[in-house]
Structures are given as structure tokens and as C-alpha cells.
Coordinates of C-alpha atoms and ligand atoms in Angstrom, one line a residue:
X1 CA -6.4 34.1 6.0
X2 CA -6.6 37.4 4.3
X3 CA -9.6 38.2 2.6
X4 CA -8.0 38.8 -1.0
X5 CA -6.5 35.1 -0.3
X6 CA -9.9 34.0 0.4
X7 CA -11.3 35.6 -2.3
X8 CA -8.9 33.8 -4.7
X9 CA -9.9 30.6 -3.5
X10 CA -13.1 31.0 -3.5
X11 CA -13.1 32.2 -7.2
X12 CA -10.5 29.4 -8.1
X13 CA -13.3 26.5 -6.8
X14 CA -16.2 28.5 -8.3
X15 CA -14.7 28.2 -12.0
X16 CA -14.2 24.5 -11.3
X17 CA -17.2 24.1 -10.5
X18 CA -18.5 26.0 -13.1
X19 CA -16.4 24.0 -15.9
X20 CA -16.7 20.6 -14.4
X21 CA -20.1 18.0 -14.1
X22 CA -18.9 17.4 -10.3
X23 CA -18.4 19.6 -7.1
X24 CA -14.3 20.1 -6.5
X25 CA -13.4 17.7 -4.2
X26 CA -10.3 17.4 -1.5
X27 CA -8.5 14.1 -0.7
X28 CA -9.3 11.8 2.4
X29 CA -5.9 12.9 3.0
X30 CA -5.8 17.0 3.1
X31 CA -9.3 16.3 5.1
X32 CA -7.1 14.2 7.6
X33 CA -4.2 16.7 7.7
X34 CA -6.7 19.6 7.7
X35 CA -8.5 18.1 10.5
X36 CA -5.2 17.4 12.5
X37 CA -3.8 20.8 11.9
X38 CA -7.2 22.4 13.0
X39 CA -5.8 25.1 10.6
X40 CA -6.7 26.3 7.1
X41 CA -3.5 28.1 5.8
X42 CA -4.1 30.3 2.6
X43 CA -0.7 28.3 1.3
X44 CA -2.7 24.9 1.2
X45 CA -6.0 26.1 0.1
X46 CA -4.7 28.2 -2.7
X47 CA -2.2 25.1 -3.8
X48 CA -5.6 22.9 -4.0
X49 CA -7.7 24.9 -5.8
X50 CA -5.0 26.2 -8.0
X51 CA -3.7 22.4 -8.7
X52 CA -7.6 21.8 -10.1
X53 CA -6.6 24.1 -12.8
X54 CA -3.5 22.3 -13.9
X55 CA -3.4 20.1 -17.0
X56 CA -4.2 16.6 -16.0
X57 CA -0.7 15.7 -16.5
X58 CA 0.8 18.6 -14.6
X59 CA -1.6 17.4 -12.0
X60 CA -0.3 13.9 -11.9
X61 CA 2.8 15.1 -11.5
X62 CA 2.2 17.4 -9.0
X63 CA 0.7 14.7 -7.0
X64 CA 3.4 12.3 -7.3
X65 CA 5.4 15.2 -5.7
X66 CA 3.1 15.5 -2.8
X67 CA 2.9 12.3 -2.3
X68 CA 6.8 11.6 -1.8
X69 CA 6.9 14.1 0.3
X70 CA 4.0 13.4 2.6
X71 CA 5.3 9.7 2.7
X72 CA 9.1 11.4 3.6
X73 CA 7.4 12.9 6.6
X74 CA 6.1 9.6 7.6
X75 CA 9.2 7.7 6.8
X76 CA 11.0 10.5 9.1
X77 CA 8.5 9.6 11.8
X78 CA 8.7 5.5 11.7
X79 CA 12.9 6.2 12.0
X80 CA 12.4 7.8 15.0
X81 CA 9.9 5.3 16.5
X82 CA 10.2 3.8 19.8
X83 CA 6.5 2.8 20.6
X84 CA 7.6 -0.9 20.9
X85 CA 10.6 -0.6 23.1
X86 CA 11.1 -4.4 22.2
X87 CA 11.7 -3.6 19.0
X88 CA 13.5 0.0 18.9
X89 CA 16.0 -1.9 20.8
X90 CA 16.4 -5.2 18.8
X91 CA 15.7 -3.6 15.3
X92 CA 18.9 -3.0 12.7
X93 CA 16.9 -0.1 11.2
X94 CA 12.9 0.4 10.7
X95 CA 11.4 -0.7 7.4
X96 CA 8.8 1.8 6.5
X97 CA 8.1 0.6 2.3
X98 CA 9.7 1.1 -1.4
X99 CA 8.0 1.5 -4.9
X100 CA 6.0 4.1 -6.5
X101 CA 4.0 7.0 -4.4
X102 CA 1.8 7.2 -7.3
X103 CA 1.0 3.6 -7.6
X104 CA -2.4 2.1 -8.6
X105 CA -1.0 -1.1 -7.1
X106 CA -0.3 -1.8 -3.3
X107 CA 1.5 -4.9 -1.8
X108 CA 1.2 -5.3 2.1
X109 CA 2.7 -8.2 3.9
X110 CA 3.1 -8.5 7.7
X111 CA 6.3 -7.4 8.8
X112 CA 10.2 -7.2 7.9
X113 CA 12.3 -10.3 8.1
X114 CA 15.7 -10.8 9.0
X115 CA 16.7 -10.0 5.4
X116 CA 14.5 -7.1 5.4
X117 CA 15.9 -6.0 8.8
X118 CA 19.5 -5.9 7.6
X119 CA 18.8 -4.0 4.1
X120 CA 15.6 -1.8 5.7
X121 CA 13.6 -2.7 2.9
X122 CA 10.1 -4.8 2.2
X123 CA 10.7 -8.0 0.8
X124 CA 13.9 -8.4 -0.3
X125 CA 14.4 -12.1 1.1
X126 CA 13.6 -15.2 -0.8
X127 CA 9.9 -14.6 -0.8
X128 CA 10.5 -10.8 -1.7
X129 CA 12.4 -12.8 -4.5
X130 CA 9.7 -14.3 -5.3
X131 CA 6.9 -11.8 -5.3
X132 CA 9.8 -9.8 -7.8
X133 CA 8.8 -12.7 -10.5
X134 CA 5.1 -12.6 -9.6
X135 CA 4.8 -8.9 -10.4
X136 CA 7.3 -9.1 -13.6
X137 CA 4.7 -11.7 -14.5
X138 CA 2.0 -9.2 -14.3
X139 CA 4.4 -6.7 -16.8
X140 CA 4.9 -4.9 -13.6
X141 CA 8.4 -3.4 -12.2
X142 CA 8.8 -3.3 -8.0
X143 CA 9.5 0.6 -9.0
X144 CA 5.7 0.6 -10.5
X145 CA 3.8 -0.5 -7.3
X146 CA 4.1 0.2 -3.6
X147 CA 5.0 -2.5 -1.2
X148 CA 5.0 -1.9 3.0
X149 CA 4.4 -4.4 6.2
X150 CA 1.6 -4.1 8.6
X151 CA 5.0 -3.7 11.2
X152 CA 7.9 -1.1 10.1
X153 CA 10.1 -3.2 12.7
X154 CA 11.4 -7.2 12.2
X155 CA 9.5 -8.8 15.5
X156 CA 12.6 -9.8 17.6
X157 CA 13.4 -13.5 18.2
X158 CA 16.1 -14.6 21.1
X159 CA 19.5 -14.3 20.7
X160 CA 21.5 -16.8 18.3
X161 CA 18.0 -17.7 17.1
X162 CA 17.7 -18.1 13.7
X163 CA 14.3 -17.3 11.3
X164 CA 11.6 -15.3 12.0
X165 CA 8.3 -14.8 13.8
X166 CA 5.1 -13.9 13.1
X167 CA 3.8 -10.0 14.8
X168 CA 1.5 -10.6 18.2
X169 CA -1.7 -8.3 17.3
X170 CA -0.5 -6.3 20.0
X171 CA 2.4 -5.3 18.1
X172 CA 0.3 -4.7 14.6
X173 CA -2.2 -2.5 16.7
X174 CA 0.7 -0.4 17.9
X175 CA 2.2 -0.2 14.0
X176 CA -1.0 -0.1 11.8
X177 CA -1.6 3.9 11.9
X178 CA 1.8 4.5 9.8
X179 CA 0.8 1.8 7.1
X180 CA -3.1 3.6 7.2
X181 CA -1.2 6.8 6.9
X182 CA 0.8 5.4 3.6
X183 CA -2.5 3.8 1.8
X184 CA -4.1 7.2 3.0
X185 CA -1.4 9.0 0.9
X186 CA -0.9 6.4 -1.7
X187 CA -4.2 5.7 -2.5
X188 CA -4.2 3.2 -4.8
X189 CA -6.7 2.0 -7.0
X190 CA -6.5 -1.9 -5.7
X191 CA -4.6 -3.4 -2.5
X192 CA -3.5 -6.4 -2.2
X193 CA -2.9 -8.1 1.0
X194 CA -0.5 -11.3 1.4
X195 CA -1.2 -14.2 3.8
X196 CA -3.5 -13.9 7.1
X197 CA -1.4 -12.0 9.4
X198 CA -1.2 -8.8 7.2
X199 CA -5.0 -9.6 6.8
X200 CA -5.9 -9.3 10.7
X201 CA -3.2 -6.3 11.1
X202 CA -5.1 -4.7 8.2
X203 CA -8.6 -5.7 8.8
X204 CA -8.9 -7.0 12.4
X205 CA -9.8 -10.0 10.9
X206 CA -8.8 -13.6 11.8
X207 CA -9.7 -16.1 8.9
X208 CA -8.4 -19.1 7.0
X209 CA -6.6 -18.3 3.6
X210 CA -9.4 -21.0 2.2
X211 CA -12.1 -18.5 3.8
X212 CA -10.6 -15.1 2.8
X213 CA -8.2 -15.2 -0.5
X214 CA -9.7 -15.3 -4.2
X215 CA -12.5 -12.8 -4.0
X216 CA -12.4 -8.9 -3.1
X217 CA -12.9 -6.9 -0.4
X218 CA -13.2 -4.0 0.7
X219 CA -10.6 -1.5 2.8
X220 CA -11.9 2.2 3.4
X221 CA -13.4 2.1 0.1
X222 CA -10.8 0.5 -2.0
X223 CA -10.8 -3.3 -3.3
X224 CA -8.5 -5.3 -1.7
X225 CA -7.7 -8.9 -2.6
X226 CA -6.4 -11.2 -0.3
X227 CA -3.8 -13.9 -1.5
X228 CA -1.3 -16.1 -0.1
X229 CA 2.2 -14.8 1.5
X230 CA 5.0 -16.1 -1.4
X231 CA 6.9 -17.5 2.1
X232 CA 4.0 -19.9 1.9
X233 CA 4.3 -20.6 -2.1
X234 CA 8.5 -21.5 -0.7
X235 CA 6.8 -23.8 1.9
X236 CA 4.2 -25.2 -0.6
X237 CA 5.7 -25.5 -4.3
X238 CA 2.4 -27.3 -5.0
X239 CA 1.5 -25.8 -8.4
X240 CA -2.2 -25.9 -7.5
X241 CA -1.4 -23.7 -4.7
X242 CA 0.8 -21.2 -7.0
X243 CA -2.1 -21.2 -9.7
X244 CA -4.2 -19.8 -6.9
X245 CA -2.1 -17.0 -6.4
X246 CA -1.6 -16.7 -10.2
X247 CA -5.4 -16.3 -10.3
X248 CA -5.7 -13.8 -7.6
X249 CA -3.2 -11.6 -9.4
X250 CA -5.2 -12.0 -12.5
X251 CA -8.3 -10.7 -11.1
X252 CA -6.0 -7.7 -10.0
X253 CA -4.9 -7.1 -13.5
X254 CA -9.1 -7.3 -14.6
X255 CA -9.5 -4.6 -12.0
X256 CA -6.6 -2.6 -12.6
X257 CA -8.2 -2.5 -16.2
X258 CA -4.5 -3.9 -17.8
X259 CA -4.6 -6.1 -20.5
X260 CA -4.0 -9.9 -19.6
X261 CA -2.0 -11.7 -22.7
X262 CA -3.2 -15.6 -23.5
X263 CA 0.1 -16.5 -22.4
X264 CA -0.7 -14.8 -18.7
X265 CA -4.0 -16.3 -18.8
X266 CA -2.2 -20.0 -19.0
X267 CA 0.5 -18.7 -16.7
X268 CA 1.9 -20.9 -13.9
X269 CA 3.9 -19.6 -10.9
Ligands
SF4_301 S1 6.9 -1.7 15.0 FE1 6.1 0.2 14.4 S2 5.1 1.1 16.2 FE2 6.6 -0.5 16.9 S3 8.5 0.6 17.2 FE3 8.6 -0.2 15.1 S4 7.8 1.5 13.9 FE4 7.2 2.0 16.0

């Protein structure tokens, strides 16, 4: 770095600080990509600290830009992926996530089904049909949130065998960094986790849905509530059982600071 480049972004994050209660501060995820470069280049410096200058909507935006193309290079990566050789070689295409960069919300289920496998996105099946309806219940779009799997490849199942199977751990291990590296970028304001596999692939944690859903946790600082997979609301059309899940997404919208209409308060699945 040149000193005049130096000097500029020195001068930049001095005036911030100046006109601002709070130090400037950097993302967990130029620290990450600072720390993995080992590299300061005047190009990304002087694009942070002139970006804290921006209009808070020119800022937004700008972000939103980043982000797409940080989750690009990502996607780019997962395509070419053959850490499970199992499942470069089975796989119709990888299934890395869809929805909003820039999204407050996060969906993550466990991993692509057959469906999902053919069309190389996240829930598209019966209970990516489902979750659709559950989100347009919240007065959300599948463009306004982010939905990805703990595993970017459908887990294989022997020929002429029909359905699906759950990931081994083994497989999530191998898988989880990409989906870190997308809430890393994302970062949204709440996560939401559905059924126990994407749990344990998230968390490392094996629990009962009775023992984990309904209440929040907590994933590298951001609130994550646990509910039920909607393959299980298909299983179980027990309306108790899709009230629950109605109730978890209600404490999401609370959270999310959205207002919740009588009629969503009464809401049934
Ligand atoms: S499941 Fe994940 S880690 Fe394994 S091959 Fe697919 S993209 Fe790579």
C-alpha cells in the first residue's frame, strides 16, 4: 500500500469516527477474507472506508452487491466440488441456495431431495411447496429470504430406489463450511433451522424436536429458532403439530420486528 493510499484511509475512518457515537467497524466477513488473504490491498480498504461514507441507502445497496457476488464465488466453488466422491458422482447438479443476499430471514434444511437434485434448487418438492405457503403466511416472498441445506449435494440412495435419505454427519462435516461461508456473507438478522438433522449439521447438536424447537438459540451470535422440517408437517397433518410451527414462525416475525395481523395471530397451517 502506498502511503497517500494509506493516508486516505486513514483520514476516511478518522472522520467516521469523528461523526459517529461508535468506532468503524468491519464485517466478520472482510475479517475472514482479510485473514485468509493475509493481504491488505489499498482496493479493499479504501472500498470499506469510503462505503461508511455512503448514504445509508447507497450503502444497502452496495452491500446487496457485495454480497451476490461473494455468494457467486461460493456458488462457483460448491459446482466444482468433489469432496464427497459419493456424491460428485451420483449428484444431477449441486444445490448451493436461492433467495435474497440481503435477507434478514434465513431458512436452512438438511439437504437437497430428489426434486431438488433435478431442478438444483432448495426446496422446491412438496415440502419446499409447503414452506412457500408458510412464508406467504408471514407476508413474505421466497425472493425476500434466503433458503440453503446443511449439504449442497442430494445424499445418494441405490439405484432404482425411490425417496430420499437423511445426510450421515460425516457428510454434513464435510459440507458445513460452504453453508457457514453463506450465513457469514448473508448475515441475517434471525436463522431459522428446520427439523433435527439441519440442527446437528448446524450446531453439532443431537436433540429431540420436543427438546430443541420453540425457543431461540443462538448461532455465532445470531438467534436461531429451531422448528419442525414441513416434510414432517406432510407426514403429520395433525393441526397441533402445524400450530407449533405456526408459533415458531410467529416468534420469528416478533423478532424480526414485523407486524403480526390478528388474523396471523389465529393462523393455522
Ligand atoms: S456434499 Fe458438499 S462437500 Fe460433499 S461433494 Fe457436495 S458440495 Fe462438496
Amino acid at each position: 500500500m502506498t502511503q497517500s493510499a494509506l493516508d486516505l484511509v486513514i483520514a476516511a475512518l478518522e472522520r467516521i469516527r469523528e461523526k459517529s457515537d461508535h468506532e468503524p467497524r468491519a464485517s466478520r466477513t472482510a475479517l475472514a477474507r482479510l485473514q485468509a488473504a493475509d493481504l491488505v490491498t489499498v482496493s479493499v480498504v479504501t472500498t470499506a472506508a469510503l462505503s461508511d461514507c455512503l448514504s445509508p441507502t447507497a450503502r444497502h445497496l452496495q452491500a446487496a452487491g457485495n454480497k451476490a457476488d461473494l455468494l457467486a464465488a461460493v456458488r462457483e466453488r460448491v459446482g466444482a466440488c468433489t469432496r464427497c466422491a459419493h456424491l460428485a458422482c451420483s449428484r444431477t447438479q449441486t444445490v448451493f441456495g436461492v433467495g435474497n443476499p440481503n435477507a434478514d430471514l434465513m431458512f436452512i434444511g438438511e439437504a437437497p431431495g430428489a426434486d431438488e437434485d433435478q431442478q438444483g434448487e432448495p426446496f422446491v418438492g412438496r415440502a419446499g411447496q409447503l414452506l412457500t405457503r408458510i412464508l406467504k403466511a408471514m407476508n413474505f416472498a421466497r425472493e425476500d429470504v434466503y433458503i440453503a441445506n446443511i449439504l449442497k449435494c442430494r445424499p445418494d440412495v441405490p439405484a432404482g430406489s425411490f425417496g430420499n435419505r437423511p445426510p450421515t454427519p460425516a457428510e454434513m462435516q464435510t459440507c458445513r463450511p460452504y453453508l457457514v461461508e453463506q450465513i457469514e456473507i448473508i448475515q441475517p438478522t434471525v436463522l431459522v433451522a428446520l427439523g433435527a438433522v439441519a440442527v446437528e449439521g448446524l450446531l453439532g447438536t443431537r436433540a429431540t424436536m420436543r427438546e430443541l424447537r420453540g425457543r431461540w438459540h443462538i448461532y455465532n451470535s445470531i438467534p436461531l429458532m429451531i422448528t419442525y422440517h414441513p416434510a414432517y408437517l406432510l407426514r403429520n397433518q395433525a393441526p397441533s403439530e402445524k400450530r407449533k410451527v405456526w408459533e415458531d414462525m410467529l416468534q420469528v416475525l416478533e423478532r424480526l420486528d414485523r407486524p403480526i395481523s390478528e388474523r396471523q395471530r389465529n393462523y393455522f397451517l
